[in-house]
CSV table of C-alpha atoms in Angstrom, one decimal:
chain,number,residue,atom,x,y,z
A,1,MET,CA,221.9,287.6,-40.8
A,2,SER,CA,222.1,285.2,-43.7
A,3,ALA,CA,219.3,283.7,-45.7
A,4,PRO,CA,219.7,280.5,-47.6
A,5,GLY,CA,220.5,281.3,-51.2
A,6,VAL,CA,221.1,285.0,-50.6
A,7,ALA,CA,224.4,286.8,-50.7
A,8,HIS,CA,225.2,289.6,-48.3
A,9,GLY,CA,225.1,293.1,-49.8
A,10,PRO,CA,226.2,296.5,-48.5
A,11,ALA,CA,222.6,297.5,-47.6
A,12,ALA,CA,221.2,298.3,-44.2
A,13,ALA,CA,221.9,296.3,-41.0
A,14,PRO,CA,219.7,293.2,-40.5
A,15,VAL,CA,216.5,293.6,-38.5
A,16,SER,CA,216.7,292.1,-35.0
A,17,THR,CA,214.9,288.8,-34.7
A,18,SER,CA,214.9,288.8,-30.9
A,19,SER,CA,211.4,290.2,-30.9
A,20,ASP,CA,208.2,289.0,-32.6
A,21,ALA,CA,207.1,292.6,-32.6
A,22,ALA,CA,210.2,293.6,-34.6
A,23,VAL,CA,209.4,290.9,-37.2
A,24,ARG,CA,205.8,292.0,-37.4
A,25,SER,CA,206.8,295.6,-37.9
A,26,ALA,CA,209.3,294.7,-40.6
A,27,PHE,CA,206.7,292.6,-42.4
A,28,ALA,CA,204.2,295.5,-42.3
A,29,LYS,CA,206.9,297.8,-43.7
A,30,PHE,CA,207.8,295.5,-46.5
A,31,ASP,CA,204.1,294.7,-47.5
A,32,LYS,CA,204.0,297.8,-49.7
A,33,ASN,CA,200.5,297.1,-51.1
A,34,GLY,CA,199.0,296.2,-47.8
A,35,SER,CA,197.8,292.8,-49.1
A,36,GLY,CA,198.9,290.9,-45.9
A,37,ALA,CA,201.5,289.0,-47.9
A,38,LEU,CA,204.8,289.6,-49.6
A,39,ASP,CA,205.0,288.9,-53.3
A,40,VAL,CA,208.4,288.2,-55.0
A,41,ARG,CA,209.0,291.9,-55.7
A,42,GLU,CA,208.3,292.9,-52.1
A,43,LEU,CA,210.4,290.0,-50.8
A,44,ARG,CA,213.3,291.0,-52.9
A,45,SER,CA,213.1,294.5,-51.7
A,46,ALA,CA,212.8,293.3,-48.1
A,47,LEU,CA,215.9,291.1,-48.4
A,48,GLY,CA,217.8,294.1,-49.8
A,49,GLN,CA,216.7,296.3,-46.8
A,50,LEU,CA,217.7,293.5,-44.4
A,51,GLY,CA,221.3,293.7,-45.7
A,52,LEU,CA,220.9,290.9,-48.2
A,53,GLU,CA,220.9,291.0,-52.0
A,54,ALA,CA,218.9,288.5,-54.0
A,55,GLY,CA,218.3,288.3,-57.7
A,56,ARG,CA,214.8,287.6,-59.0
A,57,THR,CA,215.6,283.9,-59.4
A,58,GLU,CA,217.0,283.7,-55.9
A,59,ALA,CA,214.0,285.6,-54.4
A,60,GLN,CA,211.6,283.4,-56.2
A,61,ALA,CA,213.4,280.2,-54.9
A,62,ILE,CA,213.3,281.6,-51.4
A,63,LEU,CA,209.6,282.5,-51.7
A,64,SER,CA,208.8,279.0,-53.0
A,65,LYS,CA,210.8,277.4,-50.2
A,66,TYR,CA,208.9,279.3,-47.4
A,67,ASP,CA,205.5,279.6,-49.1
A,68,ALA,CA,204.0,276.8,-46.9
A,69,ASP,CA,200.5,277.1,-48.3
A,70,GLY,CA,201.6,277.4,-52.0
A,71,GLY,CA,199.8,280.7,-52.4
A,72,GLY,CA,202.6,282.4,-54.3
A,73,SER,CA,203.4,284.9,-51.6
A,74,LEU,CA,204.6,284.9,-48.0
A,75,GLU,CA,202.1,285.6,-45.2
A,76,LEU,CA,203.4,286.8,-41.8
A,77,SER,CA,203.9,283.3,-40.4
A,78,GLU,CA,205.8,282.2,-43.5
A,79,PHE,CA,207.9,285.4,-43.3
A,80,GLN,CA,208.6,284.6,-39.6
A,81,ALA,CA,209.8,281.1,-40.6
A,82,LEU,CA,212.2,282.7,-43.2
A,83,VAL,CA,213.6,285.2,-40.7
A,84,SER,CA,214.0,282.5,-38.1
A,85,ALA,CA,215.9,280.2,-40.6
A,86,ALA,CA,218.0,283.2,-41.8
A,87,SER,CA,218.9,284.0,-38.2
A,88,SER,CA,220.1,280.5,-37.5
A,89,THR,CA,221.9,279.9,-40.8
A,90,SER,CA,225.7,280.1,-40.5
A,91,ASP,CA,227.5,282.6,-42.7
A,92,SER,CA,230.0,279.8,-43.4
A,93,LEU,CA,227.6,278.4,-46.0
A,94,VAL,CA,229.2,280.9,-48.5
A,95,THR,CA,232.6,281.9,-47.4
A,96,ASP,CA,234.4,285.0,-48.6
A,97,PRO,CA,236.9,283.0,-50.7
A,98,ILE,CA,234.0,281.2,-52.4
A,99,ARG,CA,232.2,284.5,-53.0
A,100,ARG,CA,235.3,286.1,-54.5
A,101,ALA,CA,235.9,283.1,-56.7
A,102,PHE,CA,232.3,283.2,-57.9
A,103,GLU,CA,232.4,286.9,-58.6
A,104,ALA,CA,235.7,286.5,-60.6
A,105,LEU,CA,234.0,283.7,-62.7
A,106,ASP,CA,230.8,285.7,-63.2
A,107,ARG,CA,232.2,287.6,-66.2
A,108,ASP,CA,229.0,289.4,-67.1
A,109,HIS,CA,228.3,290.3,-63.5
A,110,SER,CA,224.8,288.8,-63.7
A,111,GLY,CA,224.9,287.2,-60.3
A,112,SER,CA,224.9,283.8,-61.8
A,113,LEU,CA,227.0,281.5,-64.0
A,114,ASP,CA,225.7,280.4,-67.4
A,115,SER,CA,227.0,277.2,-68.9
A,116,ARG,CA,229.8,279.0,-70.7
A,117,GLU,CA,231.1,280.6,-67.5
A,118,LEU,CA,230.8,277.3,-65.7
A,119,ARG,CA,232.8,275.5,-68.3
A,120,SER,CA,235.5,278.2,-68.2
A,121,ALA,CA,235.5,277.9,-64.4
A,122,LEU,CA,235.9,274.1,-64.5
A,123,ARG,CA,238.8,274.4,-67.0
A,124,LYS,CA,240.5,276.9,-64.7
A,125,LEU,CA,240.2,274.3,-61.9
A,126,GLY,CA,242.2,271.9,-64.2
A,127,LEU,CA,239.3,270.0,-65.6
A,128,THR,CA,240.4,270.5,-69.2
A,129,GLU,CA,238.5,267.4,-70.4
A,130,VAL,CA,235.1,268.9,-69.6
A,131,ASP,CA,233.0,269.1,-72.7
A,132,ALA,CA,229.6,270.7,-73.3
A,133,ASP,CA,227.7,267.5,-72.3
A,134,ALA,CA,229.6,267.2,-69.0
A,135,THR,CA,229.0,270.9,-68.3
A,136,LYS,CA,225.2,270.4,-68.9
A,137,ALA,CA,225.2,267.4,-66.6
A,138,ILE,CA,226.9,269.5,-63.9
A,139,MET,CA,224.4,272.3,-64.5
A,140,ARG,CA,221.5,269.9,-64.1
A,141,LYS,CA,222.9,268.5,-60.8
A,142,TYR,CA,223.8,271.8,-59.1
A,143,ASP,CA,221.2,274.2,-60.6
A,144,THR,CA,218.7,273.4,-57.8
A,145,ASP,CA,216.2,276.1,-58.6
A,146,LYS,CA,216.2,274.9,-62.3
A,147,GLY,CA,216.8,278.5,-63.5
A,148,GLY,CA,219.3,277.4,-66.1
A,149,ARG,CA,222.2,279.2,-64.3
A,150,ILE,CA,224.3,278.6,-61.2
A,151,GLU,CA,223.8,281.1,-58.4
A,152,LEU,CA,226.3,281.7,-55.6
A,153,VAL,CA,224.8,279.3,-53.1
A,154,GLU,CA,224.6,276.6,-55.8
A,155,PHE,CA,228.2,277.3,-56.7
A,156,ALA,CA,229.2,276.9,-53.0
A,157,SER,CA,227.7,273.4,-53.0
A,158,LEU,CA,229.6,272.6,-56.2
A,159,VAL,CA,233.0,273.6,-54.8
């Protein structure tokens, strides 16, 4: 299973999406406080338990994307939409070579590239004329969640 903006991790196997009951059961398990909705903390934990790893910024971006009513959390129907999209998304979005390149460039192992790491990456790609202004322009274009850093899925769209 793959979710947009989320890198695979070594956690548990993905929950089967073949059954609505399985999704409902998973949702209930992840809704730790019983509120009937997943906040960003619960969503991040859920993604990890589904075999996906997401930083806080990535989890917030995913929550924002699937939070249809704008309530700041995911209700069951919104979670079902996320699971459905994740199930149909191809793993080719972020290939292993891109993931390995990203991890090699992420010097501080933060899960994202800051402008300094991005500039270094561009220079390694032979773009030695890239200055700070050009790097900032690239950051603005590819930092789709406007978090000030380039996450893996954003990097994949860059390369």
